[in-house]
Coordinates of C-alpha atoms and ligand atoms in Angstrom, one line a residue:
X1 CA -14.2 9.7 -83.8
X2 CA -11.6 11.0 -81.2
X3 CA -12.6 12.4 -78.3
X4 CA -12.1 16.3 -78.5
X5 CA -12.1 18.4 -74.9
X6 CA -15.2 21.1 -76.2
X7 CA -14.8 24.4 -74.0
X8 CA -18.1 27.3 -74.5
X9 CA -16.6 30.8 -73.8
X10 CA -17.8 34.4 -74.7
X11 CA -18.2 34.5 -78.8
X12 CA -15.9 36.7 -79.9
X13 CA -12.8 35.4 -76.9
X14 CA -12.7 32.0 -79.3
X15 CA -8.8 32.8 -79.8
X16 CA -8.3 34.4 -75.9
X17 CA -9.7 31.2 -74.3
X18 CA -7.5 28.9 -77.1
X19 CA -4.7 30.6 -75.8
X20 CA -5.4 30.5 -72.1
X21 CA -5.7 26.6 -72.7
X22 CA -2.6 26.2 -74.8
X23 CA -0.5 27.9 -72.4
X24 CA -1.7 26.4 -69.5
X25 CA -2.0 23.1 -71.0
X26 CA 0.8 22.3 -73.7
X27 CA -0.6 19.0 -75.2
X28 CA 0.0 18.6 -79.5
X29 CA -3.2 18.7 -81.2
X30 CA -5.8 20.2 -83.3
X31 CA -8.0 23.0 -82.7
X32 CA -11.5 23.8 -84.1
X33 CA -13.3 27.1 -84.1
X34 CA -16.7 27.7 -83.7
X35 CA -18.9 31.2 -82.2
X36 CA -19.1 31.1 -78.6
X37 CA -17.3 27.8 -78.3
X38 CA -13.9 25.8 -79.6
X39 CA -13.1 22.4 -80.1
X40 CA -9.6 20.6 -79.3
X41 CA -8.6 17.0 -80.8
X42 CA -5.1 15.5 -79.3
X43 CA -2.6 13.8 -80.8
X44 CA -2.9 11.5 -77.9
X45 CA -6.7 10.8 -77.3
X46 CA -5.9 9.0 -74.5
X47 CA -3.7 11.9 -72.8
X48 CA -7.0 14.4 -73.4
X49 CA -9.8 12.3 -71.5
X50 CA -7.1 11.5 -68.8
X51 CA -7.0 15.5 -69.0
X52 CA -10.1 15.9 -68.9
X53 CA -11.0 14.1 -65.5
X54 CA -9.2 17.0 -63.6
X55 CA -9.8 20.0 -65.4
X56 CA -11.3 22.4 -63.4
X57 CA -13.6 25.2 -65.4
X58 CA -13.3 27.3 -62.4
X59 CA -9.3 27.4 -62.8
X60 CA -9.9 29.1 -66.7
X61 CA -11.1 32.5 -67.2
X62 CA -12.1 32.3 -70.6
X63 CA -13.7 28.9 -70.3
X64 CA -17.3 28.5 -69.2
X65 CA -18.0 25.1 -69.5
X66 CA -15.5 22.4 -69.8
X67 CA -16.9 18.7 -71.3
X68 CA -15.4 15.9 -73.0
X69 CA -17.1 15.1 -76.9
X70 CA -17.8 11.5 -77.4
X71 CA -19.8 11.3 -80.4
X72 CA -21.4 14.0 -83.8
X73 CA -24.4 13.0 -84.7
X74 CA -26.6 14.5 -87.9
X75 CA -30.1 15.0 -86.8
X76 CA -32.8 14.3 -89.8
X77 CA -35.7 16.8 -89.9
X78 CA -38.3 14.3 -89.2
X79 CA -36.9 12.1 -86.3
X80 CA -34.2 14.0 -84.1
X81 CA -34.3 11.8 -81.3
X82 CA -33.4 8.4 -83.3
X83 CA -29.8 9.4 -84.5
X84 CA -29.3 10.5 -80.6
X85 CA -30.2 7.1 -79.0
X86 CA -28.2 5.4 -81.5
X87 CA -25.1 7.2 -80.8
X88 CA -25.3 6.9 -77.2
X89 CA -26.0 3.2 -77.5
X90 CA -22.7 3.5 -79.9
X91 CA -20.9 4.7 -77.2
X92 CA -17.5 2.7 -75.7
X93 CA -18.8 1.1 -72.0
X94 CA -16.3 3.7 -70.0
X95 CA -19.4 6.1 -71.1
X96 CA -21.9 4.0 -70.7
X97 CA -25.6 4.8 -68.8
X98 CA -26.9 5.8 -66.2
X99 CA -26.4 9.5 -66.5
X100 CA -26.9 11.9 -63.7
X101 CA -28.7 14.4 -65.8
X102 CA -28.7 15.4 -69.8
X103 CA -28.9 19.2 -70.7
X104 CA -29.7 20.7 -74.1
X105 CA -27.5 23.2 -75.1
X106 CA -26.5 25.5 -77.6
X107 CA -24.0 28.5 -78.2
X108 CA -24.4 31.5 -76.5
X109 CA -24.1 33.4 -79.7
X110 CA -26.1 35.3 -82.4
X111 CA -27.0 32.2 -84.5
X112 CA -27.0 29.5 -81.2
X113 CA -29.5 31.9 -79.4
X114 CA -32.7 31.2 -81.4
X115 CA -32.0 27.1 -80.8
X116 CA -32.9 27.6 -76.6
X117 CA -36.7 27.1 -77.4
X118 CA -35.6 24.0 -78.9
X119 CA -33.3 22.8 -76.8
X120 CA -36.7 23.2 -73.9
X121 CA -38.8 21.3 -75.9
X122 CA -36.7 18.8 -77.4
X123 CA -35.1 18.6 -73.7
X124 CA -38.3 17.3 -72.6
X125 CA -38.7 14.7 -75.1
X126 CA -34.9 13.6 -74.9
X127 CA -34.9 13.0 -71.0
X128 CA -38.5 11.0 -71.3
X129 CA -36.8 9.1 -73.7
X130 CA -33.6 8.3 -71.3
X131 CA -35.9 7.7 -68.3
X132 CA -37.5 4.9 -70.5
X133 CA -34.5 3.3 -71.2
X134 CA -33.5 3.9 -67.6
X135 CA -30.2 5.7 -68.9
X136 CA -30.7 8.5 -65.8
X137 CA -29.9 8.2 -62.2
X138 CA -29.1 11.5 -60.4
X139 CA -27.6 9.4 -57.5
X140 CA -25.3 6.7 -59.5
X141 CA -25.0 8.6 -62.5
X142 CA -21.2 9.5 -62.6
X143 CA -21.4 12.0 -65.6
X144 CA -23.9 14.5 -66.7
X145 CA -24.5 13.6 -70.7
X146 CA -24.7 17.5 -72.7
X147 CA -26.3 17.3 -76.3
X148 CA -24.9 20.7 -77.7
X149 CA -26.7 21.7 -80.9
X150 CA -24.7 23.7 -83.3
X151 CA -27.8 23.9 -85.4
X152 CA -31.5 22.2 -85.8
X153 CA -29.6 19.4 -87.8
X154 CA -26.3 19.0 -86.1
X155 CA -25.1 18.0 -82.1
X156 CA -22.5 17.3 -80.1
X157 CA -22.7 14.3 -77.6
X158 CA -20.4 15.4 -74.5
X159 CA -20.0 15.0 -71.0
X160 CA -19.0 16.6 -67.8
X161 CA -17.5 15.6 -64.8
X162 CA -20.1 17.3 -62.8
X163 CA -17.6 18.0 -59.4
X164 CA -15.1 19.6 -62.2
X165 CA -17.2 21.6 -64.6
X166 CA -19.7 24.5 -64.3
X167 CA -23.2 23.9 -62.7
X168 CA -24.9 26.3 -64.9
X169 CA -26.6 25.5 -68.6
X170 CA -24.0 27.2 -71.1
X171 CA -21.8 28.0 -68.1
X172 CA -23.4 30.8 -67.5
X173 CA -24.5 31.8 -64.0
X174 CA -28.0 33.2 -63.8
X175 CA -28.4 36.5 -61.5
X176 CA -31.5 38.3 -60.7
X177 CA -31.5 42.3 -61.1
X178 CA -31.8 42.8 -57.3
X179 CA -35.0 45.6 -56.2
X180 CA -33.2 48.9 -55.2
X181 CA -30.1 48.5 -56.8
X182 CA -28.5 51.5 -58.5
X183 CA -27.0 50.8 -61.7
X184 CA -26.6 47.2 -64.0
X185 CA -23.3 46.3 -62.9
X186 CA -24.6 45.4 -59.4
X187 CA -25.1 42.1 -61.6
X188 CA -21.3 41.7 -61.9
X189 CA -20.4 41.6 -58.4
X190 CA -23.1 39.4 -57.9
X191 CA -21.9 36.6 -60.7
X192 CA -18.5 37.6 -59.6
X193 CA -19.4 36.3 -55.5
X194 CA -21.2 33.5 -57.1
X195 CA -18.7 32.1 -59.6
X196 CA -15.4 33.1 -57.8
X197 CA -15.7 33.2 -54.0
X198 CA -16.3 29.4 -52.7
X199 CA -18.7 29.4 -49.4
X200 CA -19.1 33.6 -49.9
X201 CA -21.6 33.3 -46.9
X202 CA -18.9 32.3 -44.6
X203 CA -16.3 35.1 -45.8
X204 CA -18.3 37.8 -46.3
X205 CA -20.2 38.8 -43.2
X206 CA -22.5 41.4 -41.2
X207 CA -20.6 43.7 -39.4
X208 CA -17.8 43.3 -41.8
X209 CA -15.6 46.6 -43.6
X210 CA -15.6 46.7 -47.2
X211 CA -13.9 49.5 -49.6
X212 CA -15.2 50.2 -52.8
X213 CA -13.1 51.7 -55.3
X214 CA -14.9 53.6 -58.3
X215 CA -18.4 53.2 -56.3
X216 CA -20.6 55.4 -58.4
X217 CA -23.6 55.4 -58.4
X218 CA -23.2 52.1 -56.1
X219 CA -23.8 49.2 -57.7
X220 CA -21.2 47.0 -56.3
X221 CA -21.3 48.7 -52.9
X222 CA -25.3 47.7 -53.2
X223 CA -24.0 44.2 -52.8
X224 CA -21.7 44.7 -50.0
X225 CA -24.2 46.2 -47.9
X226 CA -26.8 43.7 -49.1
X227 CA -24.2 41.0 -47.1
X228 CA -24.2 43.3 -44.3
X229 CA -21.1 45.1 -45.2
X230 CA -20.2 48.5 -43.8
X231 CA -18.5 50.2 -46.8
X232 CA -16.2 53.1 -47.7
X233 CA -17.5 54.3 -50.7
X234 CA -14.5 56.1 -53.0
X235 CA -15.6 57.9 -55.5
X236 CA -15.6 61.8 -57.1
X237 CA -19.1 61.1 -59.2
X238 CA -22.3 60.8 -57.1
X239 CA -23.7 57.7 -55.3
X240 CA -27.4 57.1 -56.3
X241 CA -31.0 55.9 -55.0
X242 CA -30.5 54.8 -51.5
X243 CA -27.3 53.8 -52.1
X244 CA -26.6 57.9 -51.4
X245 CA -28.0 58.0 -47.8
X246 CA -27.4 54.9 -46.6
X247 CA -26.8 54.3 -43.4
X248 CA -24.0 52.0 -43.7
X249 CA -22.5 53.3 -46.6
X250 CA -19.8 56.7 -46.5
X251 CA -19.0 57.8 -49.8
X252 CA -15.8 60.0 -49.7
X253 CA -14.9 61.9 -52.9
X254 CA -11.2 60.9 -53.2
X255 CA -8.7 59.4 -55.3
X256 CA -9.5 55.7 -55.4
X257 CA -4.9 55.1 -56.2
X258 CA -4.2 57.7 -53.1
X259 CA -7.6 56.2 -50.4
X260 CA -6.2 54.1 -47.7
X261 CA -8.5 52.7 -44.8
X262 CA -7.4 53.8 -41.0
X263 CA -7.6 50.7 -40.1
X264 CA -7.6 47.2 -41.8
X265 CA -10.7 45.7 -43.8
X266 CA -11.7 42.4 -45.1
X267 CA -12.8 43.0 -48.6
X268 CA -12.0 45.7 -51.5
X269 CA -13.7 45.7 -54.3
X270 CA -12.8 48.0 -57.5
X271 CA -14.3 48.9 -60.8
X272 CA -12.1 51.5 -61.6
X273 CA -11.6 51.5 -65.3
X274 CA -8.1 51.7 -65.5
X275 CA -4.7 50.4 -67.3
X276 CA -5.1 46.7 -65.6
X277 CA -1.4 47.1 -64.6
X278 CA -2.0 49.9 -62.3
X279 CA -4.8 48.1 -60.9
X280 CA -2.7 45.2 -60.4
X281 CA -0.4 46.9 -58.8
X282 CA -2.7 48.6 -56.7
X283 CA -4.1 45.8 -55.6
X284 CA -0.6 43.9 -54.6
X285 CA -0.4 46.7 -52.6
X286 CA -3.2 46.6 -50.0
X287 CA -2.4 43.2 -49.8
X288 CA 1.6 43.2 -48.8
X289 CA 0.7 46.4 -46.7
X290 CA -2.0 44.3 -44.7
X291 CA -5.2 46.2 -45.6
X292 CA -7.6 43.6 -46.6
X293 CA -8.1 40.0 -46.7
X294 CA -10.0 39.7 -49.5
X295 CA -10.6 41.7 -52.9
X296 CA -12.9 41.4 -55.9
X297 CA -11.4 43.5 -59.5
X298 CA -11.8 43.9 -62.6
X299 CA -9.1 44.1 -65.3
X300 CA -9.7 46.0 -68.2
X301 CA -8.0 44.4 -71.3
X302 CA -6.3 45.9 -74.3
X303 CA -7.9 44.6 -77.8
X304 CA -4.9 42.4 -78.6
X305 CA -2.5 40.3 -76.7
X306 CA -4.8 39.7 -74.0
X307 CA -3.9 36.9 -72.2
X308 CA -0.1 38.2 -71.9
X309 CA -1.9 41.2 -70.4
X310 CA -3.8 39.1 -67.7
X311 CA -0.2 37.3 -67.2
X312 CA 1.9 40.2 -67.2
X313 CA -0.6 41.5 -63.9
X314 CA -1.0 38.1 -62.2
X315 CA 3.1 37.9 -62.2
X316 CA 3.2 41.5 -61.0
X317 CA 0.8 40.6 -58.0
X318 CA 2.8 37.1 -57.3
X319 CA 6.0 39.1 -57.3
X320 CA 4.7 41.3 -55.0
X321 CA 3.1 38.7 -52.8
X322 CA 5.1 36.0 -52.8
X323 CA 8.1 39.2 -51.8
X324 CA 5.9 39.7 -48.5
X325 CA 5.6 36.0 -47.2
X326 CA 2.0 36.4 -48.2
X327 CA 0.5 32.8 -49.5
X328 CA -2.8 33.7 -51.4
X329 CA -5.4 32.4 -53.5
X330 CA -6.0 33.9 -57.4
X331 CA -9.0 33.0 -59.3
X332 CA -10.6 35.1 -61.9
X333 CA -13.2 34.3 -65.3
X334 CA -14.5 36.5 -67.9
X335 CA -18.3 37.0 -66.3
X336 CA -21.0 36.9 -68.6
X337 CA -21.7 40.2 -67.6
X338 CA -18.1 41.8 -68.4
X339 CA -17.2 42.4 -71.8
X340 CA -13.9 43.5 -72.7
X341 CA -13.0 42.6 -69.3
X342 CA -12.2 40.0 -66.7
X343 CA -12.7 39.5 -63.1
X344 CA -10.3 38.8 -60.3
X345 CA -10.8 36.9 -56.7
X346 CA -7.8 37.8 -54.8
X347 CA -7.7 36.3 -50.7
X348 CA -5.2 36.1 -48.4
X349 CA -4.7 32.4 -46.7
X350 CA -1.6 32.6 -44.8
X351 CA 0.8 35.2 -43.5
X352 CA 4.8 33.2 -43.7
Ligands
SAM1 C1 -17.6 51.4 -64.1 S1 -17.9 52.7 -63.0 C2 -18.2 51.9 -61.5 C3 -19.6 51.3 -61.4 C4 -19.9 50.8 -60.0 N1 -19.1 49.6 -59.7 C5 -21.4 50.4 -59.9 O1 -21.6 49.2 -59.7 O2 -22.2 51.3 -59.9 C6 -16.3 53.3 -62.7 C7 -16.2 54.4 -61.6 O3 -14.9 54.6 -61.3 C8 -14.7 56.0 -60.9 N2 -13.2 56.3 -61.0 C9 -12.4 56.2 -62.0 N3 -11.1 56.5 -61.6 C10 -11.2 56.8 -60.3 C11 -10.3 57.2 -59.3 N4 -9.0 57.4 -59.7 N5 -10.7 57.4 -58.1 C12 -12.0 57.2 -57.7 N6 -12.9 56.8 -58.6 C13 -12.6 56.6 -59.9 C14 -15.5 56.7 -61.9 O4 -15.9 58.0 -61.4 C15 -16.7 55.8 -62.1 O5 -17.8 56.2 -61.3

């Protein structure tokens, strides 16, 4: 079997995050479908794992997880584990043990769902098995090894370059609903500092100035000010729970497009929903006129043509930038917790 590069995503984006790859990656090939996931088989094997050993998962936004297939095994209903050790000791010698760690995984979809008790128990009995063989070594191990079941009878034997692909099981970033906080989305912003902002501690501060743009009731300003953050809050609908009175918060009932700080701040934040290209364009334009440093959006999309949507806006903010002598850093995923969205990263690192 060739090597195919196996990418989980949102079920549902299968096509968006095909796209995203083609374009960004033009390599001749083969693609496979699945629910929550796709496979891709090169012409060139060898061109796809040399691929694969610098492809970042945190440089796609429809990607979650990012591994490398190696082997399809069918699982017999008596003895699971058999077919499993085989293949692995099948395996060519590049891929050969110790591992760093094995996860059990599954889709993140209405029929891969019911397999996560499974993929526990079995788990257990997998990684026991490995540890006997002494096949895992978190120290030398240079690969994690991911078993993804597509059913009780049927896995995939992949692995990750763990500096390279996401550190969550399913690639998918497990946030706490925080005590106090107004609404759900709170849980966005949260993923969104997690999964998008590298060393967040050291960029967002106390005693910085944060704007949020569509506040109401608060949810994302809730975050801000958890980090210490003093924060306009711009919004016509009400502010809620404590998130209303405060100290540190001042909600002003204006147009989020017309609000402009008096004086510079180092993050904006904004849930607007909103055409993404006035957003985009909104958001080029703090930047070039020296506002903030940093900036966490969303970007509604349209039902079709997606990805040329989330083009279209990222050429309109590098126009806009690059224009200014503004260098800048753009990173953005679709969050487990957005749906027919995406959300952006947007920082500032050099003034030309
Ligand atoms: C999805 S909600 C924001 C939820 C918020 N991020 C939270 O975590 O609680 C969008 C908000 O944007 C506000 N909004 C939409 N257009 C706006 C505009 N032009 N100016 C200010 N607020 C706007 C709406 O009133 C609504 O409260």
């Amino acid at each position: 079997m060739n090597p195919a590069l196996l990418l989980y995503c949102r079920p549902g984006f299968e096509a968006d995050c095909q796209q995203e790859f083609a374009a960004r990656h033009p390599l001749d090939g083969r693609w496979q479908t699945g629910v929550g996931y796709v496979l891709f088989e090169a012409d060139d094997s060898y061109e796809l794992a040399q691929l694969h050993q610098s492809l970042d998962v945190t440089q796609l936004i429809f990607t979650r997880q990012v591994l490398l297939t190696l082997a399809k095994v069918e699982l017999g209903e008596r003895d699971r584990l058999t077919p499993i050790t085989d293949a692995l000791d099948a395996l060519d010698a590049r891929y050969a043990a110790p591992w760093q760690a094995v996860w059990l995984e599954h889709p993140d979809s209405d029929a891969g769902k019911p397999l996560s008790g499974f993929c526990k128990r079995f788990g257990a009995i997998v990684e026991a098995a490995l540890q006997k063989r002494k096949a895992l070594d978190a120290r030398r191990g240079r690969y994690r090894l991911h078993l993804f079941f597509t059913s009780m009878s049927e896995a995939w034997i992949a692995f990750a370059k763990p500096a390279l692909a996401s550190p969550w099981p399913l690639g998918i970033a497990r946030v706490r609903m925080p005590t106090g906080a107004p609404s759900r989305s709170t849980l966005k912003l949260a993923e969104a500092l997690m999964m998008l902002v590298p060393e967040v501690e050291k960029k967002m501060k106390p005693g910085m100035v944060g704007v949020d743009l569509g506040a109401a009731p608060g949810g994302w300003t809730f975050q801000l000010v958890s980090h210490g953050l003093k924060v306009f809050a711009i919004d016509n609908g009400p502010m809620k729970g404590d998130m209303a009175i405060h100290p540190h918060v001042k909600h002003l009932r204006q147009d989020g497009f017309k609000f402009r700080p008096p004086n510079p701040v180092d993050w904006l934040v904004c849930d607007m929903v909103e055409q993404p290209a006035r957003i985009a364009q909104l958001i080029a334009d703090w930047f070039t006129r020296g506002h903030v440093r940093h900036a966490v959006f969303n970007l509604k999309l349209p039902m079709k043509k997606r990805w040329a949507e989330i083009e279209r806006c990222f050429d309109l903010i590098d126009n806009a930038l690059y224009s200014a002598g503004i260098d800048y850093e753009l990173t953005a995923k679709q969050l487990y917790h957005d749906r027919e969205e995406i959300t952006c990263y947007l920082t500032r690192t050099k003034v030309r």
